[in-house]
Amino acid sequence: MKKKYLAALSLTLVLAMFSGCTGTTVVYSPTIVNTESTAPVESTKAPVEGAVKTGLAIIPTISESTSATADAEGEAKYDVTAIAVTVADNGIIESCRIDSLPVSIKFDHTGAFTTDLASTFSTKNELGESYGMKAYGGAKHEWNEQVAALAAYAEGKTVEQLRSGAITEAGMAADADLASTATIYLGGFVSGIETAVANATHMGAQAGDELKLAVMNKIAGSKTPEGENPGVAQLDADIVAMTMKDNTITSCYLDSVQAKVEFDSTGTITTDLNAPVLTKNQLGENYGMKAWGNAIAEWDAQAAAFTAYITGKTPDEVAGIAVNEKTAPTDADLSSSVTISIGGFQALIAKAANS
């Protein structure tokens, strides 16, 4: 087995308000496979030159949420996987980053929240050793190390090559070097990489630019039941895939997910937990900003306009974009196409740049 170690991905929190992990529930249930080697797999990149496409895939799930009972709290449980790639026109994946956001919002059988709605949550990469796969599950490698190994294995390959050699039919690592580090189920991540590659477009990145992936989140939009209105456990997560060179943003792909689990005054969940949760880019016109808010453009169009505007700028220049009291832009060139709040976007770009 290869003996060189790959540095584990670690998204370092930059903003103090996102340094905590209040309310995070660590859950570990993957199958552990015993292996002789503990050496993380190396990347063997095929050469990529010139312009590359930037892609992002977001896969949210709410299926493990549970209703409250008189004896146990209910839980709106979210797992949001994010995968960023840069990919050449010939389909070779130049770089890949993977992360996941675990969120738990709890409520009791009266419909009252027991989780502090001011909480924010750390991603699994940010949690690192604290995620607990080694401490509580007996794994040889932590979650962030295992997905870093898969990301490194994907680099230099096409999706077809990745699918043919990376995993078994059961979704576990098939390649011996990869299996020496990655013992969790990989099937969903491989599918996510394929989606990110399919979503990728030319946004200005060149081969060799550094790929960044960052996530920011809040649950403050959650509401308790009131009259005939159900309670809503709401997760808002903004996610960016961004490339940089010489402290300049060379491409930027932004998306957001607003995931909701509704429940009644007895804490019984009324949302279909098997229904797909779509991102704002996937919703497009159906997000409803134009239909219900008379916006000049839908969220996805405004987010795309913002990312195009900041491409070619430094993170400091993005942080310095003038905004009003609602953090909507006041710059004439930007405000003609972007009227939504960009304060969260600016913080997200700052976090990505420093990750």
mmCIF file of C-alpha atoms in Angstrom:
data_model
loop_
_atom_site.group_PDB
_atom_site.id
_atom_site.type_symbol
_atom_site.label_atom_id
_atom_site.label_comp_id
_atom_site.label_asym_id
_atom_site.label_seq_id
_atom_site.Cartn_x
_atom_site.Cartn_y
_atom_site.Cartn_z
ATOM 1 C CA MET A 1 0.000 0.000 0.000
ATOM 2 C CA LYS A 2 1.146 3.557 -0.517
ATOM 3 C CA LYS A 3 2.714 5.000 2.635
ATOM 4 C CA LYS A 4 2.487 8.705 1.908
ATOM 5 C CA TYR A 5 -0.226 10.521 3.744
ATOM 6 C CA LEU A 6 -2.708 12.888 2.181
ATOM 7 C CA ALA A 7 -3.482 15.908 4.300
ATOM 8 C CA ALA A 8 -7.096 15.749 5.435
ATOM 9 C CA LEU A 9 -9.429 18.454 4.280
ATOM 10 C CA SER A 10 -10.112 20.930 7.051
ATOM 11 C CA LEU A 11 -12.365 23.924 6.522
ATOM 12 C CA THR A 12 -11.183 26.326 9.217
ATOM 13 C CA LEU A 13 -13.876 28.580 10.620
ATOM 14 C CA VAL A 14 -12.983 32.216 10.087
ATOM 15 C CA LEU A 15 -15.947 34.078 11.455
ATOM 16 C CA ALA A 16 -16.337 33.874 15.219
ATOM 17 C CA MET A 17 -20.090 33.557 14.951
ATOM 18 C CA PHE A 18 -19.596 30.237 13.172
ATOM 19 C CA SER A 19 -17.034 28.798 15.571
ATOM 20 C CA GLY A 20 -19.498 26.841 17.708
ATOM 21 C CA CYS A 21 -21.382 23.651 17.199
ATOM 22 C CA THR A 22 -24.241 24.132 19.633
ATOM 23 C CA GLY A 23 -26.891 21.495 19.276
ATOM 24 C CA THR A 24 -24.967 19.288 16.836
ATOM 25 C CA THR A 25 -25.757 15.603 17.236
ATOM 26 C CA VAL A 26 -22.998 13.301 16.017
ATOM 27 C CA VAL A 27 -24.363 10.137 14.490
ATOM 28 C CA TYR A 28 -22.174 7.377 13.134
ATOM 29 C CA SER A 29 -23.528 4.281 11.451
ATOM 30 C CA PRO A 30 -21.266 3.259 8.542
ATOM 31 C CA THR A 31 -19.867 -0.219 8.081
ATOM 32 C CA ILE A 32 -16.236 -0.545 9.123
ATOM 33 C CA VAL A 33 -13.976 -2.727 6.978
ATOM 34 C CA ASN A 34 -10.777 -4.022 8.583
ATOM 35 C CA THR A 35 -7.692 -3.328 6.473
ATOM 36 C CA GLU A 36 -3.984 -3.900 6.993
ATOM 37 C CA SER A 37 -2.828 -0.440 5.906
ATOM 38 C CA THR A 38 -3.797 2.897 7.383
ATOM 39 C CA ALA A 39 -2.173 4.990 4.639
ATOM 40 C CA PRO A 40 -4.526 7.478 2.934
ATOM 41 C CA VAL A 41 -4.671 7.181 -0.837
ATOM 42 C CA GLU A 42 -2.680 9.571 -3.030
ATOM 43 C CA SER A 43 -3.970 11.589 -5.968
ATOM 44 C CA THR A 44 -2.629 10.486 -9.362
ATOM 45 C CA LYS A 45 -3.676 13.351 -11.589
ATOM 46 C CA ALA A 46 -3.762 13.240 -15.335
ATOM 47 C CA PRO A 47 -2.424 16.547 -16.666
ATOM 48 C CA VAL A 48 -4.994 19.290 -17.168
ATOM 49 C CA GLU A 49 -4.220 22.581 -18.870
ATOM 50 C CA GLY A 50 -6.114 25.717 -19.839
ATOM 51 C CA ALA A 51 -9.651 26.670 -18.911
ATOM 52 C CA VAL A 52 -11.621 24.391 -16.584
ATOM 53 C CA LYS A 53 -15.267 24.301 -15.564
ATOM 54 C CA THR A 54 -16.453 24.840 -11.968
ATOM 55 C CA GLY A 55 -19.237 22.657 -10.603
ATOM 56 C CA LEU A 56 -21.208 22.198 -7.398
ATOM 57 C CA ALA A 57 -23.621 19.520 -6.205
ATOM 58 C CA ILE A 58 -25.759 19.744 -3.059
ATOM 59 C CA ILE A 59 -27.614 16.694 -1.744
ATOM 60 C CA PRO A 60 -29.898 17.424 1.243
ATOM 61 C CA THR A 61 -31.805 14.725 3.156
ATOM 62 C CA ILE A 62 -34.426 14.901 5.916
ATOM 63 C CA SER A 63 -35.491 11.243 5.894
ATOM 64 C CA GLU A 64 -34.191 10.396 9.384
ATOM 65 C CA SER A 65 -36.360 13.007 11.128
ATOM 66 C CA THR A 66 -38.686 11.716 13.866
ATOM 67 C CA SER A 67 -41.876 12.908 15.573
ATOM 68 C CA ALA A 68 -42.002 13.741 19.278
ATOM 69 C CA THR A 69 -43.720 11.543 21.845
ATOM 70 C CA ALA A 70 -44.541 12.039 25.505
ATOM 71 C CA ASP A 71 -41.319 10.190 26.316
ATOM 72 C CA ALA A 72 -38.936 11.447 23.623
ATOM 73 C CA GLU A 73 -38.166 14.640 21.767
ATOM 74 C CA GLY A 74 -38.890 14.954 18.082
ATOM 75 C CA GLU A 75 -36.043 15.764 15.749
ATOM 76 C CA ALA A 76 -35.791 17.472 12.386
ATOM 77 C CA LYS A 77 -32.593 15.865 11.179
ATOM 78 C CA TYR A 78 -30.731 17.161 8.153
ATOM 79 C CA ASP A 79 -27.637 16.003 6.320
ATOM 80 C CA VAL A 80 -26.521 18.285 3.503
ATOM 81 C CA THR A 81 -23.676 16.923 1.380
ATOM 82 C CA ALA A 82 -21.761 19.420 -0.769
ATOM 83 C CA ILE A 83 -19.319 18.498 -3.534
ATOM 84 C CA ALA A 84 -17.249 20.966 -5.553
ATOM 85 C CA VAL A 85 -15.187 20.157 -8.653
ATOM 86 C CA THR A 86 -13.176 21.710 -11.399
ATOM 87 C CA VAL A 87 -13.254 19.670 -14.592
ATOM 88 C CA ALA A 88 -11.638 19.900 -18.028
ATOM 89 C CA ASP A 89 -13.609 19.844 -21.261
ATOM 90 C CA ASN A 90 -12.457 16.261 -21.834
ATOM 91 C CA GLY A 91 -14.172 15.241 -18.576
ATOM 92 C CA ILE A 92 -11.063 14.853 -16.427
ATOM 93 C CA ILE A 93 -11.720 16.006 -12.866
ATOM 94 C CA GLU A 94 -8.909 18.392 -11.987
ATOM 95 C CA SER A 95 -9.819 19.004 -8.342
ATOM 96 C CA CYS A 96 -12.519 17.849 -5.942
ATOM 97 C CA ARG A 97 -13.708 18.861 -2.471
ATOM 98 C CA ILE A 98 -16.349 17.110 -0.339
ATOM 99 C CA ASP A 99 -18.073 18.183 2.877
ATOM 100 C CA SER A 100 -21.318 17.517 4.735
ATOM 101 C CA LEU A 101 -23.446 19.506 7.181
ATOM 102 C CA PRO A 102 -25.232 17.538 9.936
ATOM 103 C CA VAL A 103 -28.001 19.484 11.682
ATOM 104 C CA SER A 104 -30.457 18.479 14.400
ATOM 105 C CA ILE A 105 -33.395 20.680 15.455
ATOM 106 C CA LYS A 106 -35.323 19.192 18.382
ATOM 107 C CA PHE A 107 -38.838 19.866 19.652
ATOM 108 C CA ASP A 108 -41.120 18.315 22.259
ATOM 109 C CA HIS A 109 -44.635 16.831 22.221
ATOM 110 C CA THR A 110 -46.162 20.281 22.780
ATOM 111 C CA GLY A 111 -44.557 21.670 19.635
ATOM 112 C CA ALA A 112 -41.985 23.750 21.537
ATOM 113 C CA PHE A 113 -38.383 23.836 20.347
ATOM 114 C CA THR A 114 -35.747 22.463 22.699
ATOM 115 C CA THR A 115 -32.849 23.442 20.406
ATOM 116 C CA ASP A 116 -31.641 27.039 20.637
ATOM 117 C CA LEU A 117 -32.708 28.651 17.355
ATOM 118 C CA ALA A 118 -29.692 30.956 17.491
ATOM 119 C CA SER A 119 -27.478 27.890 16.957
ATOM 120 C CA THR A 120 -25.242 27.377 13.957
ATOM 121 C CA PHE A 121 -23.616 24.062 13.085
ATOM 122 C CA SER A 122 -20.179 22.879 12.039
ATOM 123 C CA THR A 123 -19.618 20.734 8.948
ATOM 124 C CA LYS A 124 -18.063 17.295 9.276
ATOM 125 C CA ASN A 125 -14.768 18.605 7.912
ATOM 126 C CA GLU A 126 -14.828 21.381 10.502
ATOM 127 C CA LEU A 127 -15.623 18.875 13.249
ATOM 128 C CA GLY A 128 -12.668 16.714 12.249
ATOM 129 C CA GLU A 129 -11.793 14.358 15.105
ATOM 130 C CA SER A 130 -14.787 15.655 17.078
ATOM 131 C CA TYR A 131 -17.161 13.958 14.637
ATOM 132 C CA GLY A 132 -16.308 10.803 16.508
ATOM 133 C CA MET A 133 -15.982 7.975 13.999
ATOM 134 C CA LYS A 134 -12.666 6.925 15.504
ATOM 135 C CA ALA A 135 -13.621 7.547 19.107
ATOM 136 C CA TYR A 136 -17.090 5.977 19.018
ATOM 137 C CA GLY A 137 -17.209 3.804 15.904
ATOM 138 C CA GLY A 138 -13.800 2.163 15.920
ATOM 139 C CA ALA A 139 -12.818 3.578 12.527
ATOM 140 C CA LYS A 140 -9.138 3.913 11.631
ATOM 141 C CA HIS A 141 -9.757 7.192 9.843
ATOM 142 C CA GLU A 142 -12.107 10.071 10.604
ATOM 143 C CA TRP A 143 -14.881 11.118 8.183
ATOM 144 C CA ASN A 144 -12.951 14.090 6.790
ATOM 145 C CA GLU A 145 -9.933 11.897 6.055
ATOM 146 C CA GLN A 146 -12.058 9.299 4.291
ATOM 147 C CA VAL A 147 -13.817 11.742 1.953
ATOM 148 C CA ALA A 148 -10.490 13.480 1.285
ATOM 149 C CA ALA A 149 -9.169 10.117 0.102
ATOM 150 C CA LEU A 150 -12.110 9.714 -2.279
ATOM 151 C CA ALA A 151 -11.685 13.280 -3.568
ATOM 152 C CA ALA A 152 -7.984 12.630 -4.212
ATOM 153 C CA TYR A 153 -8.812 9.364 -5.961
ATOM 154 C CA ALA A 154 -11.300 11.179 -8.244
ATOM 155 C CA GLU A 155 -8.757 13.784 -9.337
ATOM 156 C CA GLY A 156 -7.209 12.975 -12.679
ATOM 157 C CA LYS A 157 -10.081 10.689 -13.664
ATOM 158 C CA THR A 158 -13.296 11.028 -15.620
ATOM 159 C CA VAL A 159 -16.626 10.111 -14.039
ATOM 160 C CA GLU A 160 -16.638 6.912 -16.097
ATOM 161 C CA GLN A 161 -13.198 5.938 -14.797
ATOM 162 C CA LEU A 162 -14.243 6.796 -11.261
ATOM 163 C CA ARG A 163 -17.391 4.689 -11.453
ATOM 164 C CA SER A 164 -15.590 1.736 -13.027
ATOM 165 C CA GLY A 165 -12.802 1.531 -10.449
ATOM 166 C CA ALA A 166 -13.703 3.326 -7.238
ATOM 167 C CA ILE A 167 -16.614 1.413 -5.742
ATOM 168 C CA THR A 168 -18.281 -1.976 -5.643
ATOM 169 C CA GLU A 169 -21.929 -2.595 -6.497
ATOM 170 C CA ALA A 170 -22.612 -2.178 -2.784
ATOM 171 C CA GLY A 171 -21.076 1.312 -2.857
ATOM 172 C CA MET A 172 -17.961 0.457 -0.857
ATOM 173 C CA ALA A 173 -14.375 1.162 -1.951
ATOM 174 C CA ALA A 174 -13.181 -1.300 -4.591
ATOM 175 C CA ASP A 175 -9.691 0.087 -5.188
ATOM 176 C CA ALA A 176 -7.254 -1.364 -2.634
ATOM 177 C CA ASP A 177 -5.470 1.916 -1.907
ATOM 178 C CA LEU A 178 -8.761 3.768 -1.528
ATOM 179 C CA ALA A 179 -10.163 1.018 0.700
ATOM 180 C CA SER A 180 -7.160 1.359 3.005
ATOM 181 C CA THR A 181 -8.565 4.711 4.117
ATOM 182 C CA ALA A 182 -12.214 4.947 3.001
ATOM 183 C CA THR A 183 -14.343 2.333 4.770
ATOM 184 C CA ILE A 184 -17.646 4.256 4.795
ATOM 185 C CA TYR A 185 -20.334 3.957 2.116
ATOM 186 C CA LEU A 186 -19.093 5.911 -0.918
ATOM 187 C CA GLY A 187 -21.891 5.368 -3.428
ATOM 188 C CA GLY A 188 -23.698 8.619 -2.647
ATOM 189 C CA PHE A 189 -20.503 10.656 -2.846
ATOM 190 C CA VAL A 190 -19.599 9.181 -6.237
ATOM 191 C CA SER A 191 -23.096 10.051 -7.500
ATOM 192 C CA GLY A 192 -22.632 13.549 -6.096
ATOM 193 C CA ILE A 193 -19.318 13.956 -7.915
ATOM 194 C CA GLU A 194 -21.070 12.923 -11.122
ATOM 195 C CA THR A 195 -23.768 15.561 -10.499
ATOM 196 C CA ALA A 196 -21.185 18.253 -9.765
ATOM 197 C CA VAL A 197 -19.375 17.427 -13.024
ATOM 198 C CA ALA A 198 -22.678 17.568 -14.932
ATOM 199 C CA ASN A 199 -23.458 20.965 -13.357
ATOM 200 C CA ALA A 200 -20.018 22.399 -14.131
ATOM 201 C CA THR A 201 -19.706 25.366 -16.489
ATOM 202 C CA HIS A 202 -16.948 27.706 -17.607
ATOM 203 C CA MET A 203 -16.872 30.617 -15.156
ATOM 204 C CA GLY A 204 -13.283 31.793 -15.575
ATOM 205 C CA ALA A 205 -11.226 29.181 -13.737
ATOM 206 C CA GLN A 206 -7.965 27.902 -15.160
ATOM 207 C CA ALA A 207 -6.108 24.671 -14.421
ATOM 208 C CA GLY A 208 -4.042 25.118 -11.284
ATOM 209 C CA ASP A 209 -6.439 27.538 -9.576
ATOM 210 C CA GLU A 210 -7.171 26.554 -5.975
ATOM 211 C CA LEU A 211 -10.644 25.099 -5.407
ATOM 212 C CA LYS A 212 -12.512 26.181 -2.255
ATOM 213 C CA LEU A 213 -15.733 24.851 -0.698
ATOM 214 C CA ALA A 214 -17.527 26.591 2.175
ATOM 215 C CA VAL A 215 -20.854 26.301 3.994
ATOM 216 C CA MET A 216 -22.702 28.730 6.276
ATOM 217 C CA ASN A 217 -25.993 27.982 8.000
ATOM 218 C CA LYS A 218 -28.698 29.109 10.383
ATOM 219 C CA ILE A 219 -31.992 27.795 11.819
ATOM 220 C CA ALA A 220 -33.384 31.130 13.004
ATOM 221 C CA GLY A 221 -36.250 30.942 10.476
ATOM 222 C CA SER A 222 -37.848 28.081 12.413
ATOM 223 C CA LYS A 223 -41.316 28.697 13.941
ATOM 224 C CA THR A 224 -43.436 26.999 16.584
ATOM 225 C CA PRO A 225 -47.044 25.958 15.754
ATOM 226 C CA GLU A 226 -49.577 28.744 16.069
ATOM 227 C CA GLY A 227 -53.311 28.149 15.613
ATOM 228 C CA GLU A 228 -53.826 26.277 12.370
ATOM 229 C CA ASN A 229 -50.297 27.069 11.215
ATOM 230 C CA PRO A 230 -47.851 24.172 11.674
ATOM 231 C CA GLY A 231 -44.487 24.463 13.333
ATOM 232 C CA VAL A 232 -41.514 24.618 10.970
ATOM 233 C CA ALA A 233 -37.991 23.448 11.687
ATOM 234 C CA GLN A 234 -36.099 25.343 8.992
ATOM 235 C CA LEU A 235 -32.486 25.008 7.940
ATOM 236 C CA ASP A 236 -30.989 27.666 5.665
ATOM 237 C CA ALA A 237 -27.583 26.757 4.262
ATOM 238 C CA ASP A 238 -25.586 28.803 1.757
ATOM 239 C CA ILE A 239 -22.836 26.915 -0.068
ATOM 240 C CA VAL A 240 -20.126 28.110 -2.448
ATOM 241 C CA ALA A 241 -17.619 26.441 -4.750
ATOM 242 C CA MET A 242 -14.951 28.999 -5.596
ATOM 243 C CA THR A 243 -11.558 29.061 -7.304
ATOM 244 C CA MET A 244 -8.742 31.474 -6.575
ATOM 245 C CA LYS A 245 -5.338 32.435 -7.911
ATOM 246 C CA ASP A 246 -3.024 35.058 -6.384
ATOM 247 C CA ASN A 247 -5.760 36.124 -3.937
ATOM 248 C CA THR A 248 -8.191 36.787 -6.793
ATOM 249 C CA ILE A 249 -11.494 34.978 -7.316
ATOM 250 C CA THR A 250 -11.378 33.269 -10.707
ATOM 251 C CA SER A 251 -14.774 31.543 -10.583
ATOM 252 C CA CYS A 252 -17.678 31.263 -8.175
ATOM 253 C CA TYR A 253 -20.676 28.894 -8.021
ATOM 254 C CA LEU A 254 -23.235 29.724 -5.352
ATOM 255 C CA ASP A 255 -26.335 27.808 -4.263
ATOM 256 C CA SER A 256 -28.541 27.591 -1.188
ATOM 257 C CA VAL A 257 -30.917 25.110 0.380
ATOM 258 C CA GLN A 258 -33.906 25.989 2.546
ATOM 259 C CA ALA A 259 -35.027 22.703 4.056
ATOM 260 C CA LYS A 260 -38.205 22.545 6.134
ATOM 261 C CA VAL A 261 -39.737 19.903 8.377
ATOM 262 C CA GLU A 262 -43.266 20.795 9.530
ATOM 263 C CA PHE A 263 -44.935 19.440 12.672
ATOM 264 C CA ASP A 264 -48.192 20.031 14.552
ATOM 265 C CA SER A 265 -48.877 21.153 18.118
ATOM 266 C CA THR A 266 -48.321 17.603 19.394
ATOM 267 C CA GLY A 267 -44.858 17.395 17.811
ATOM 268 C CA THR A 268 -46.041 15.032 15.080
ATOM 269 C CA ILE A 269 -44.204 15.559 11.787
ATOM 270 C CA THR A 270 -46.548 16.279 8.861
ATOM 271 C CA THR A 271 -43.915 16.675 6.119
ATOM 272 C CA ASP A 272 -43.311 13.854 3.632
ATOM 273 C CA LEU A 273 -39.782 12.897 4.693
ATOM 274 C CA ASN A 274 -39.141 11.008 1.462
ATOM 275 C CA ALA A 275 -39.914 13.962 -0.796
ATOM 276 C CA PRO A 276 -36.856 15.454 -2.534
ATOM 277 C CA VAL A 277 -35.424 18.657 -1.061
ATOM 278 C CA LEU A 278 -34.446 21.003 -3.889
ATOM 279 C CA THR A 279 -31.893 23.800 -3.775
ATOM 280 C CA LYS A 280 -32.830 27.331 -4.780
ATOM 281 C CA ASN A 281 -31.008 26.940 -8.093
ATOM 282 C CA GLN A 282 -32.967 23.743 -8.765
ATOM 283 C CA LEU A 283 -36.242 25.436 -7.857
ATOM 284 C CA GLY A 284 -35.589 28.321 -10.240
ATOM 285 C CA GLU A 285 -38.841 30.192 -10.920
ATOM 286 C CA ASN A 286 -40.648 27.926 -8.471
ATOM 287 C CA TYR A 287 -38.815 29.519 -5.555
ATOM 288 C CA GLY A 288 -41.345 32.304 -5.999
ATOM 289 C CA MET A 289 -39.501 35.569 -5.452
ATOM 290 C CA LYS A 290 -40.967 37.048 -8.624
ATOM 291 C CA ALA A 291 -44.425 35.553 -8.213
ATOM 292 C CA TRP A 292 -44.890 36.380 -4.523
ATOM 293 C CA GLY A 293 -42.381 39.133 -3.826
ATOM 294 C CA ASN A 294 -42.391 41.100 -7.096
ATOM 295 C CA ALA A 295 -38.615 40.707 -7.307
ATOM 296 C CA ILE A 296 -36.790 41.940 -10.413
ATOM 297 C CA ALA A 297 -35.322 38.460 -10.881
ATOM 298 C CA GLU A 298 -35.537 35.035 -9.251
ATOM 299 C CA TRP A 299 -33.040 33.969 -6.573
ATOM 300 C CA ASP A 300 -30.946 31.828 -8.900
ATOM 301 C CA ALA A 301 -30.572 34.666 -11.405
ATOM 302 C CA GLN A 302 -29.619 37.137 -8.677
ATOM 303 C CA ALA A 303 -27.089 34.737 -7.164
ATOM 304 C CA ALA A 304 -25.555 34.192 -10.612
ATOM 305 C CA ALA A 305 -25.338 37.950 -11.134
ATOM 306 C CA PHE A 306 -23.587 38.345 -7.788
ATOM 307 C CA THR A 307 -21.029 35.627 -8.548
ATOM 308 C CA ALA A 308 -20.312 37.092 -11.990
ATOM 309 C CA TYR A 309 -19.817 40.530 -10.395
ATOM 310 C CA ILE A 310 -17.271 39.308 -7.839
ATOM 311 C CA THR A 311 -15.238 37.176 -10.260
ATOM 312 C CA GLY A 312 -11.927 38.961 -10.795
ATOM 313 C CA LYS A 313 -12.101 40.665 -7.399
ATOM 314 C CA THR A 314 -10.189 39.954 -4.220
ATOM 315 C CA PRO A 315 -12.010 38.779 -1.082
ATOM 316 C CA ASP A 316 -11.326 42.168 0.515
ATOM 317 C CA GLU A 317 -12.991 43.897 -2.424
ATOM 318 C CA VAL A 318 -16.028 41.611 -2.041
ATOM 319 C CA ALA A 319 -16.195 42.406 1.677
ATOM 320 C CA GLY A 320 -16.079 46.087 0.798
ATOM 321 C CA ILE A 321 -19.106 46.080 -1.531
ATOM 322 C CA ALA A 322 -21.405 48.832 -0.272
ATOM 323 C CA VAL A 323 -24.756 47.714 1.158
ATOM 324 C CA ASN A 324 -27.751 49.331 2.846
ATOM 325 C CA GLU A 325 -29.241 48.564 6.260
ATOM 326 C CA LYS A 326 -30.765 45.363 4.864
ATOM 327 C CA THR A 327 -27.362 44.409 3.360
ATOM 328 C CA ALA A 328 -28.728 44.768 -0.166
ATOM 329 C CA PRO A 329 -26.111 46.221 -2.549
ATOM 330 C CA THR A 330 -26.092 49.942 -3.259
ATOM 331 C CA ASP A 331 -23.513 49.859 -6.059
ATOM 332 C CA ALA A 332 -25.381 50.837 -9.228
ATOM 333 C CA ASP A 333 -23.836 48.134 -11.418
ATOM 334 C CA LEU A 334 -24.714 45.388 -8.948
ATOM 335 C CA SER A 335 -28.041 46.681 -7.617
ATOM 336 C CA SER A 336 -29.492 46.736 -11.132
ATOM 337 C CA SER A 337 -29.532 42.924 -11.082
ATOM 338 C CA VAL A 338 -29.230 42.032 -7.377
ATOM 339 C CA THR A 339 -31.743 43.349 -4.849
ATOM 340 C CA ILE A 340 -31.580 40.557 -2.248
ATOM 341 C CA SER A 341 -29.427 40.719 0.873
ATOM 342 C CA ILE A 342 -25.797 39.893 0.094
ATOM 343 C CA GLY A 343 -24.416 40.152 3.621
ATOM 344 C CA GLY A 344 -24.495 36.380 4.021
ATOM 345 C CA PHE A 345 -22.850 35.939 0.622
ATOM 346 C CA GLN A 346 -20.029 38.294 1.574
ATOM 347 C CA ALA A 347 -19.402 36.335 4.787
ATOM 348 C CA LEU A 348 -19.480 33.068 2.843
ATOM 349 C CA ILE A 349 -16.908 34.313 0.328
ATOM 350 C CA ALA A 350 -14.656 35.442 3.197
ATOM 351 C CA LYS A 351 -14.940 32.015 4.811
ATOM 352 C CA ALA A 352 -14.181 30.208 1.557
ATOM 353 C CA ALA A 353 -11.181 32.411 0.824
ATOM 354 C CA ASN A 354 -9.649 31.591 4.193
ATOM 355 C CA SER A 355 -10.410 27.874 4.172
#
